[in-house]
PDB file of C-alpha atoms in Angstrom:
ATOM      1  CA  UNK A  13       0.000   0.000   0.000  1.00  0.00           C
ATOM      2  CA  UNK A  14       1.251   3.495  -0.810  1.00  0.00           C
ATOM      3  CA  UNK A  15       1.022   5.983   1.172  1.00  0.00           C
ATOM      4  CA  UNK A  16       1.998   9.628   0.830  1.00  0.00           C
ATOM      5  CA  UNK A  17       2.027  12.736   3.544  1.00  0.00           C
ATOM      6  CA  UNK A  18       2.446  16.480   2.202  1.00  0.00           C
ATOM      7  CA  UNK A  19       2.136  19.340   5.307  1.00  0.00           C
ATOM      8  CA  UNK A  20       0.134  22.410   3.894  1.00  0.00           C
ATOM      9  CA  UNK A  21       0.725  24.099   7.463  1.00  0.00           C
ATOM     10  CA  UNK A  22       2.390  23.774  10.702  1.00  0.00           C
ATOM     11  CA  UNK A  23       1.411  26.859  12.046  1.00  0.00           C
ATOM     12  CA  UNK A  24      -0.666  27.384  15.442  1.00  0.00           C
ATOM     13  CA  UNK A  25      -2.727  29.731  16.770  1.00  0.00           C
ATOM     14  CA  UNK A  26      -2.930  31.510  12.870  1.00  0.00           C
ATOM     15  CA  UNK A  27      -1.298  31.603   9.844  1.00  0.00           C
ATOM     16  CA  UNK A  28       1.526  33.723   8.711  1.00  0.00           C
ATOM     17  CA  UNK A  29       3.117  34.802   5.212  1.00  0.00           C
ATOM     18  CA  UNK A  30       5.828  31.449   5.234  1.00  0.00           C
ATOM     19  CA  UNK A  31       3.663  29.230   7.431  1.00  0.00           C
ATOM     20  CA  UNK A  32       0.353  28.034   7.469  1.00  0.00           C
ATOM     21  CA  UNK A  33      -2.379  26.750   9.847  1.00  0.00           C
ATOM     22  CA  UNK A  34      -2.698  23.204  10.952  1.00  0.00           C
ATOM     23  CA  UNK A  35      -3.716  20.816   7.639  1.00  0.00           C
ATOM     24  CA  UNK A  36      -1.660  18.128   6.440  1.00  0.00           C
ATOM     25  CA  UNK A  37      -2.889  15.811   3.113  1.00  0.00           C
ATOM     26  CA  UNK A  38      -2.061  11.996   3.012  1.00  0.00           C
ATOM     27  CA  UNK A  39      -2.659  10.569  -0.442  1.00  0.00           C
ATOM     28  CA  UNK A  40      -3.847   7.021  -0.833  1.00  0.00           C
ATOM     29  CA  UNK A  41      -5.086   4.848  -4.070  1.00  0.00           C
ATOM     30  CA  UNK A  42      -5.563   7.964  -5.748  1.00  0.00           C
ATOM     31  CA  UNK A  43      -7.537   9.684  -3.153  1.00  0.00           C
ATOM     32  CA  UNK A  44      -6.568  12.663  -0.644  1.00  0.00           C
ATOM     33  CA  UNK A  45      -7.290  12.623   2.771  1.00  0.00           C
ATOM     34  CA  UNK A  46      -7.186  15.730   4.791  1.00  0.00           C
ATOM     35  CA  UNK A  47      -6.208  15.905   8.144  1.00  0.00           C
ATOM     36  CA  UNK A  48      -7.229  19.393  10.144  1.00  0.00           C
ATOM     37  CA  UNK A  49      -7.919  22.576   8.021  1.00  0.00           C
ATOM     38  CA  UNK A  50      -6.705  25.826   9.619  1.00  0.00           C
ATOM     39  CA  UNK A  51      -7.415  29.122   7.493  1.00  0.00           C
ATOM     40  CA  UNK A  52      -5.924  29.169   4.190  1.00  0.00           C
ATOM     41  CA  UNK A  53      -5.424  25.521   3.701  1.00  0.00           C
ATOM     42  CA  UNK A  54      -7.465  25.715   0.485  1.00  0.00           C
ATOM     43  CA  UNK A  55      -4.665  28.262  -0.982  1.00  0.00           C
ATOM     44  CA  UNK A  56      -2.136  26.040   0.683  1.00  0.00           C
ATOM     45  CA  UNK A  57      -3.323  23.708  -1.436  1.00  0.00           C
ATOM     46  CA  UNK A  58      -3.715  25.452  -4.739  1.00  0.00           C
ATOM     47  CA  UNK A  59       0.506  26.239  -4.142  1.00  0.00           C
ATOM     48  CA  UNK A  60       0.957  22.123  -4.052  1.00  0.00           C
ATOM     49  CA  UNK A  61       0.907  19.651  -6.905  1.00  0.00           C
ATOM     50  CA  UNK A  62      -2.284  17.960  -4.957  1.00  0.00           C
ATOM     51  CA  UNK A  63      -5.834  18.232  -6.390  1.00  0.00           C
ATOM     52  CA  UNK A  64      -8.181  19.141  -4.230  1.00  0.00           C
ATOM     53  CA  UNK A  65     -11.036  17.141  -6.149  1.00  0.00           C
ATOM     54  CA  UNK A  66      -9.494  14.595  -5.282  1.00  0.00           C
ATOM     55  CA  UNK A  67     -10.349  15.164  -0.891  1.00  0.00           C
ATOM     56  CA  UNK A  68     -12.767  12.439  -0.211  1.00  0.00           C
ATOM     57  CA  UNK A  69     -12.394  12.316   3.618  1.00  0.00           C
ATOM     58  CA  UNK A  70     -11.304  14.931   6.017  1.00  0.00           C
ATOM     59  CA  UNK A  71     -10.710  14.253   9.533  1.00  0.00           C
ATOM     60  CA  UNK A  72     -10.140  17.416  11.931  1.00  0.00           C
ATOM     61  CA  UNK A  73      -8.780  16.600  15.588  1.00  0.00           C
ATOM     62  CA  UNK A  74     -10.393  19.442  17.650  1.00  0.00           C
ATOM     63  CA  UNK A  75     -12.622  22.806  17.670  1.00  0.00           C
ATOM     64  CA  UNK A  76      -9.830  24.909  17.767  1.00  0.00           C
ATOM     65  CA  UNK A  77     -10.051  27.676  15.214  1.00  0.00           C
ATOM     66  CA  UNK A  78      -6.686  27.245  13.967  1.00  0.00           C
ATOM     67  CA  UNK A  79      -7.401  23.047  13.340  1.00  0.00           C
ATOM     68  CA  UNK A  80     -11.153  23.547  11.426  1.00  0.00           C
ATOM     69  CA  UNK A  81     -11.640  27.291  10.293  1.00  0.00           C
ATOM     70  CA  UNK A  82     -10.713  26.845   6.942  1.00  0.00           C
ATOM     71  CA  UNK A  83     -13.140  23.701   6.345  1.00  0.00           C
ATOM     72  CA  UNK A  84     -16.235  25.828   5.645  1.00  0.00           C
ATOM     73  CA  UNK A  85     -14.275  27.715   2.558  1.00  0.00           C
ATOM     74  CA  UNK A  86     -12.952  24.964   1.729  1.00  0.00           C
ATOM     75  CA  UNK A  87     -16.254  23.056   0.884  1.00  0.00           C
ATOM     76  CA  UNK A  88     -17.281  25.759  -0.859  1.00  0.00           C
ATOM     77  CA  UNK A  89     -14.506  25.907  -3.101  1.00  0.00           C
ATOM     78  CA  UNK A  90     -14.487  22.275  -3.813  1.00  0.00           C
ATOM     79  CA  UNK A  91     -18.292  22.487  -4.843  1.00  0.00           C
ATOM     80  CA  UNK A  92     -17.506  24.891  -7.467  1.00  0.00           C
ATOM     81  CA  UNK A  93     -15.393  22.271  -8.578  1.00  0.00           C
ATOM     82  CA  UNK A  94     -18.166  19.773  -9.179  1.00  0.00           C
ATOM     83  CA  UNK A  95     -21.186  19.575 -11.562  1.00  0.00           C
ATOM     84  CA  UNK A  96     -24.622  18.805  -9.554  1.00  0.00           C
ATOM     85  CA  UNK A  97     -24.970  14.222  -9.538  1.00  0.00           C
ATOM     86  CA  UNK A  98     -26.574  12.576  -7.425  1.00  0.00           C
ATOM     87  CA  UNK A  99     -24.339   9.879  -7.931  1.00  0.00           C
ATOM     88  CA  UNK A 100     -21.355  11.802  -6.282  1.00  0.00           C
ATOM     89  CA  UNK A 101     -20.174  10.399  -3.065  1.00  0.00           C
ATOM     90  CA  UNK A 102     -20.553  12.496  -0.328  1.00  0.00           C
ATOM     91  CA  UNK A 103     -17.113  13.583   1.371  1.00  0.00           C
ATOM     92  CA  UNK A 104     -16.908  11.847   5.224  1.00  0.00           C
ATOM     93  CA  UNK A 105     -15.635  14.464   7.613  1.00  0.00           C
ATOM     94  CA  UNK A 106     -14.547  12.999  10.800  1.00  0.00           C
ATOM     95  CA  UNK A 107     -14.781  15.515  14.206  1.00  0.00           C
ATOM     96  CA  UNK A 108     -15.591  16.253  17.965  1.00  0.00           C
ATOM     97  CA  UNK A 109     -19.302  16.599  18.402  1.00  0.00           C
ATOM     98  CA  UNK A 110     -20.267  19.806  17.284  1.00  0.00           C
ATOM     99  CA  UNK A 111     -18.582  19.573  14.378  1.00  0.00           C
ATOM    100  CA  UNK A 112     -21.977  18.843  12.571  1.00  0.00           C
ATOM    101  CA  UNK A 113     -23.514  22.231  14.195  1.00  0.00           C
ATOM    102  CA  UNK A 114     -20.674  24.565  13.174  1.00  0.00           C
ATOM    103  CA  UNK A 115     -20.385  23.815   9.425  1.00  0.00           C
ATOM    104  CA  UNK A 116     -24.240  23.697   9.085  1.00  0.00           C
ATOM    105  CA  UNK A 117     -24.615  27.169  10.630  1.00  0.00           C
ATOM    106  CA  UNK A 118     -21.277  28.655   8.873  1.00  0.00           C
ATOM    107  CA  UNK A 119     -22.842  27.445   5.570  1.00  0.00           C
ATOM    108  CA  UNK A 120     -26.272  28.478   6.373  1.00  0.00           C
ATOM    109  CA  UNK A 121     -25.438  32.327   7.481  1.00  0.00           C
ATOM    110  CA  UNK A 122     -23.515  32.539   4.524  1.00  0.00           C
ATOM    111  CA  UNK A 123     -26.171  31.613   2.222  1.00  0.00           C
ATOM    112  CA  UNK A 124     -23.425  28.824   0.748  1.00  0.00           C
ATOM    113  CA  UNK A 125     -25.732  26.390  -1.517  1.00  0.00           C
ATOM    114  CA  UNK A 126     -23.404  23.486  -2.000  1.00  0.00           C
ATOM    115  CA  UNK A 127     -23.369  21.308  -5.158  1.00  0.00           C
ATOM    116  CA  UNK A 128     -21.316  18.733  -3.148  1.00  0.00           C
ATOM    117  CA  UNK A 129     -22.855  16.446  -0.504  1.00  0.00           C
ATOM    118  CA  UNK A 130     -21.161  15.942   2.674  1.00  0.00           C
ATOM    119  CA  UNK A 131     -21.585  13.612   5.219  1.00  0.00           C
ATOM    120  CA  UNK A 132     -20.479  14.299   9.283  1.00  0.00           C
ATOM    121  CA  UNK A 133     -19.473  11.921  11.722  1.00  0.00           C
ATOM    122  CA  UNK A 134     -19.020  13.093  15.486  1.00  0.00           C
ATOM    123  CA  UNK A 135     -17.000  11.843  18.481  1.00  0.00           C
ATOM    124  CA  UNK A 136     -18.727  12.101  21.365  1.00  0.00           C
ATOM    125  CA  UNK A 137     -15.750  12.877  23.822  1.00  0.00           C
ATOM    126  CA  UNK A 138     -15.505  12.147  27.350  1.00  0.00           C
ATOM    127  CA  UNK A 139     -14.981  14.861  30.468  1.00  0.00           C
ATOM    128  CA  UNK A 140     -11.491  13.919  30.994  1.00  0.00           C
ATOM    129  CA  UNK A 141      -9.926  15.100  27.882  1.00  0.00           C
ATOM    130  CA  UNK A 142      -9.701  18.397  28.828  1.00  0.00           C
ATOM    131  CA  UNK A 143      -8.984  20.730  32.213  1.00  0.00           C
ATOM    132  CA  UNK A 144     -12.030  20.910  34.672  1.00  0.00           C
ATOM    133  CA  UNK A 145     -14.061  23.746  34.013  1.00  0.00           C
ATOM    134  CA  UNK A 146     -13.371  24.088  30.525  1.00  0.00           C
ATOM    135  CA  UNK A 147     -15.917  20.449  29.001  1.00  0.00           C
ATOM    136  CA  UNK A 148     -18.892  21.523  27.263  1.00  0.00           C
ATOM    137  CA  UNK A 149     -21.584  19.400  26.652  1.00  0.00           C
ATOM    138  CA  UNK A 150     -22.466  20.003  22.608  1.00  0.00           C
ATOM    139  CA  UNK A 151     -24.967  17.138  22.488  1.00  0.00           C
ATOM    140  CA  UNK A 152     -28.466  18.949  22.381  1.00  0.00           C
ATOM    141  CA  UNK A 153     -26.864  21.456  19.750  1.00  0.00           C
ATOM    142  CA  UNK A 154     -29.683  22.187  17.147  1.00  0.00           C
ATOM    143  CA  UNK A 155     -32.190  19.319  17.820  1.00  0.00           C
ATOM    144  CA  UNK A 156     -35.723  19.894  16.718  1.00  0.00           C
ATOM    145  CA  UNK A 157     -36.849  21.067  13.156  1.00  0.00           C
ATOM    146  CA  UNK A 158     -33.791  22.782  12.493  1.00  0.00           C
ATOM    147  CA  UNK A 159     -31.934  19.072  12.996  1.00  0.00           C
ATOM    148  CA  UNK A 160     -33.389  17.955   9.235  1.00  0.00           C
ATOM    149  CA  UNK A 161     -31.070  20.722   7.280  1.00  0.00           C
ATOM    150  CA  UNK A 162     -28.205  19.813   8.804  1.00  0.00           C
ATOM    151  CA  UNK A 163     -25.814  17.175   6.349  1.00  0.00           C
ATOM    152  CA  UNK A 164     -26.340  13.479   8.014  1.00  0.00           C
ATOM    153  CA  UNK A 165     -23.971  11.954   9.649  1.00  0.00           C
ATOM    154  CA  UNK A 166     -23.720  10.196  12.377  1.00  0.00           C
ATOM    155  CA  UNK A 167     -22.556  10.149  16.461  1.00  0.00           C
ATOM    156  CA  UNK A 168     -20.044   7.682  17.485  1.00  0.00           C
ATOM    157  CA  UNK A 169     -19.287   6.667  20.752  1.00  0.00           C
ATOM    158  CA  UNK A 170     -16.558   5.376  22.412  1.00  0.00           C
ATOM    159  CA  UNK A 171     -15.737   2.000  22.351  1.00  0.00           C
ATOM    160  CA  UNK A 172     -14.923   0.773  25.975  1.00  0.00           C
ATOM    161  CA  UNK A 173     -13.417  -2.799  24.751  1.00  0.00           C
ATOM    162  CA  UNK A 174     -10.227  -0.877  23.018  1.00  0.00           C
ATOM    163  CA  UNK A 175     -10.564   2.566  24.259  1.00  0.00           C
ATOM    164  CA  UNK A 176     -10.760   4.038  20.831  1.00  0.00           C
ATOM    165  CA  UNK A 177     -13.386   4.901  17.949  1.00  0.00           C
ATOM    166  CA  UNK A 178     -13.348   3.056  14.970  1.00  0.00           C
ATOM    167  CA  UNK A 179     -13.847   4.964  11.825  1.00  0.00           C
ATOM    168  CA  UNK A 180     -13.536   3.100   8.560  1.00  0.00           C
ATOM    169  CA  UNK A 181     -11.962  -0.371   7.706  1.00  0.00           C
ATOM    170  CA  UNK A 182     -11.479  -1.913   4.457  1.00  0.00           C
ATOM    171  CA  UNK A 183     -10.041  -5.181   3.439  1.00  0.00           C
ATOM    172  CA  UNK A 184      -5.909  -3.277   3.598  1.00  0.00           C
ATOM    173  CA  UNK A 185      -6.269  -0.608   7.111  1.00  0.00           C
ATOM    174  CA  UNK A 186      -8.577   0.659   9.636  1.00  0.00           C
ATOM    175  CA  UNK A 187      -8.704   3.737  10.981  1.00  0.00           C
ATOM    176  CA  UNK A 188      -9.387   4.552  14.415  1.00  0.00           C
ATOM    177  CA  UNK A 189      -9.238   7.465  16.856  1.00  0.00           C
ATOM    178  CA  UNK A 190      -7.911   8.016  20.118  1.00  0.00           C
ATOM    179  CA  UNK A 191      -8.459  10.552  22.974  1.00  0.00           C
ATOM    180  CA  UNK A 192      -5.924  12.960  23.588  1.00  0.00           C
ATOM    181  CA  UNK A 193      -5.502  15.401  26.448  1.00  0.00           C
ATOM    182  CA  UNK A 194      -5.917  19.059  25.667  1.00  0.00           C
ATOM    183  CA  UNK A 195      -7.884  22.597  26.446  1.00  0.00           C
ATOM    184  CA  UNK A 196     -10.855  21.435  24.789  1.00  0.00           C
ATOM    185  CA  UNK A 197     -11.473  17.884  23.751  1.00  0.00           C
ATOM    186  CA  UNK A 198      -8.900  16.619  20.879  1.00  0.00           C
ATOM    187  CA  UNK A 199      -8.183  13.408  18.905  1.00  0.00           C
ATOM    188  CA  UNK A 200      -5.360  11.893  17.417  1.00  0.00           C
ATOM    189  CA  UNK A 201      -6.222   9.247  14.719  1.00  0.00           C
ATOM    190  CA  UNK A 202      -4.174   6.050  13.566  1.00  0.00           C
ATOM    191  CA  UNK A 203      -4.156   4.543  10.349  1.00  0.00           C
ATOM    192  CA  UNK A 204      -2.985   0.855  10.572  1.00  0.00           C
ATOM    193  CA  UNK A 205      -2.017  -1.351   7.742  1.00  0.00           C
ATOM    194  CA  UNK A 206      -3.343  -5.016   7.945  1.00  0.00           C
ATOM    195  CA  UNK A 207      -0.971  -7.979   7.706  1.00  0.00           C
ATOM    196  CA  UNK A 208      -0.923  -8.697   4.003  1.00  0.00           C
ATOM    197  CA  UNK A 209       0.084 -12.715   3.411  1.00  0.00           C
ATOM    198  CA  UNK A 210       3.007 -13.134   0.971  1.00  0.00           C
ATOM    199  CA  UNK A 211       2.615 -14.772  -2.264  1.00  0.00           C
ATOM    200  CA  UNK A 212       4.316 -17.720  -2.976  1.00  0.00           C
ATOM    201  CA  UNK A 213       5.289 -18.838  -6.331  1.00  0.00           C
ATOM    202  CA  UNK A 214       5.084 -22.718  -5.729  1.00  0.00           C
ATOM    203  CA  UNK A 215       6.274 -23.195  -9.395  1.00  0.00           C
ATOM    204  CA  UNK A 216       9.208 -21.850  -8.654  1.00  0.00           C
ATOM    205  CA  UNK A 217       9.873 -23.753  -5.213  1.00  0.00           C
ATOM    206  CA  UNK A 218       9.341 -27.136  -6.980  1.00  0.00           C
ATOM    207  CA  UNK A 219      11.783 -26.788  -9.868  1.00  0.00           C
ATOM    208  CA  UNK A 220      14.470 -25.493  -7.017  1.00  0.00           C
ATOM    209  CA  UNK A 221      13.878 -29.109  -5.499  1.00  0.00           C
TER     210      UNK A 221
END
């Protein structure tokens, strides 16, 4: 399996002329995956030799401005890219609960009618990731009638067997994410290669006796 990382930014807290925010891009059997999107990471990545089209999962490790600000923009850009079909597969974006809530309201006080269909998928974190006093409980964001405009998804909780969430899985990795320790409730995630069997040229092994 090939994998390939590119950083589009390194920066914290915001971006700067040589630097930019948090977002790094790890390409895989012709797809991109985005990790974090601070502000600017769609330029970042016009100034690279990666498509953009080609993001089909973006995973963003915690509600810090400098980790997800850029998403909404970015979205935006990347339906402009794309012709209206139904048959498009929405983009998975991976996130602490209220993810869901924040790009649904950015999107809908901008008036941003996107052509590309998007799909969120929130960890529900626990009270320990972060100092005492600064948790906040995001569940009952937006429930009621204003719950049926916001992109599905869904909530995932933590599994208690391996102390992790899983994500995806396909028949070569699985991806799962951890809980880190920070000011507000962050994730680290883990990509991890299955064991592939070798192949053995029995031919071969016979005619060498």
């Amino acid at each position: 399996m090939s994998l390939d990382v590119t950083f589009l930014g390194t920066g914290a807290a915001f971006p700067c002329p040589s630097r930019g925010a948090s977002a790094l891009v790890l390409r895989r059997a012709g797809q991109c995956w985005l990790f974090d999107c601070g502000e600017g990471t769609q330029t970042q990545l016009m100034k690279s030799h990666l498509r953009a089209a080609k993001i089909t999962k973006i995973f963003i490790t915690h509600l810090h401005g400098d980790h997800m600000f850029g998403l909404p923009g970015l979205l935006c850009t990347l339906s402009l890219q794309r012709s209206p079909d139904a048959s498009v597969v929405p983009i998975d974006i991976y996130g602490p609960l209220g993810l869901r809530s924040f790009l649904w309201r950015s999107l809908e006080l901008s008036h941003s009618q996107l052509l590309l269909p998007y799909s969120v998928h929130e960890l529900v974190p626990t009270q320990d990731q972060c100092p005492p006093g600064e948790f906040r409980d995001f569940s009952g964001l937006d429930q009621g009638e204003g719950l049926a405009q916001a992109p599905p998804g869904t909530v995932l909780q933590l599994d208690a067997e391996t102390d992790s969430y899983l994500l995806l899985e396909d028949e070569e990795l699985s991806v799962r994410a951890f809980r880190l320790f920070h000011r507000v409730p962050s994730f680290g995630f883990v990509m991890e290669e299955k064991p592939r069997p070798g192949k053995l040229k029995v031919h071969v092994l016979q005619e060498l006796g």
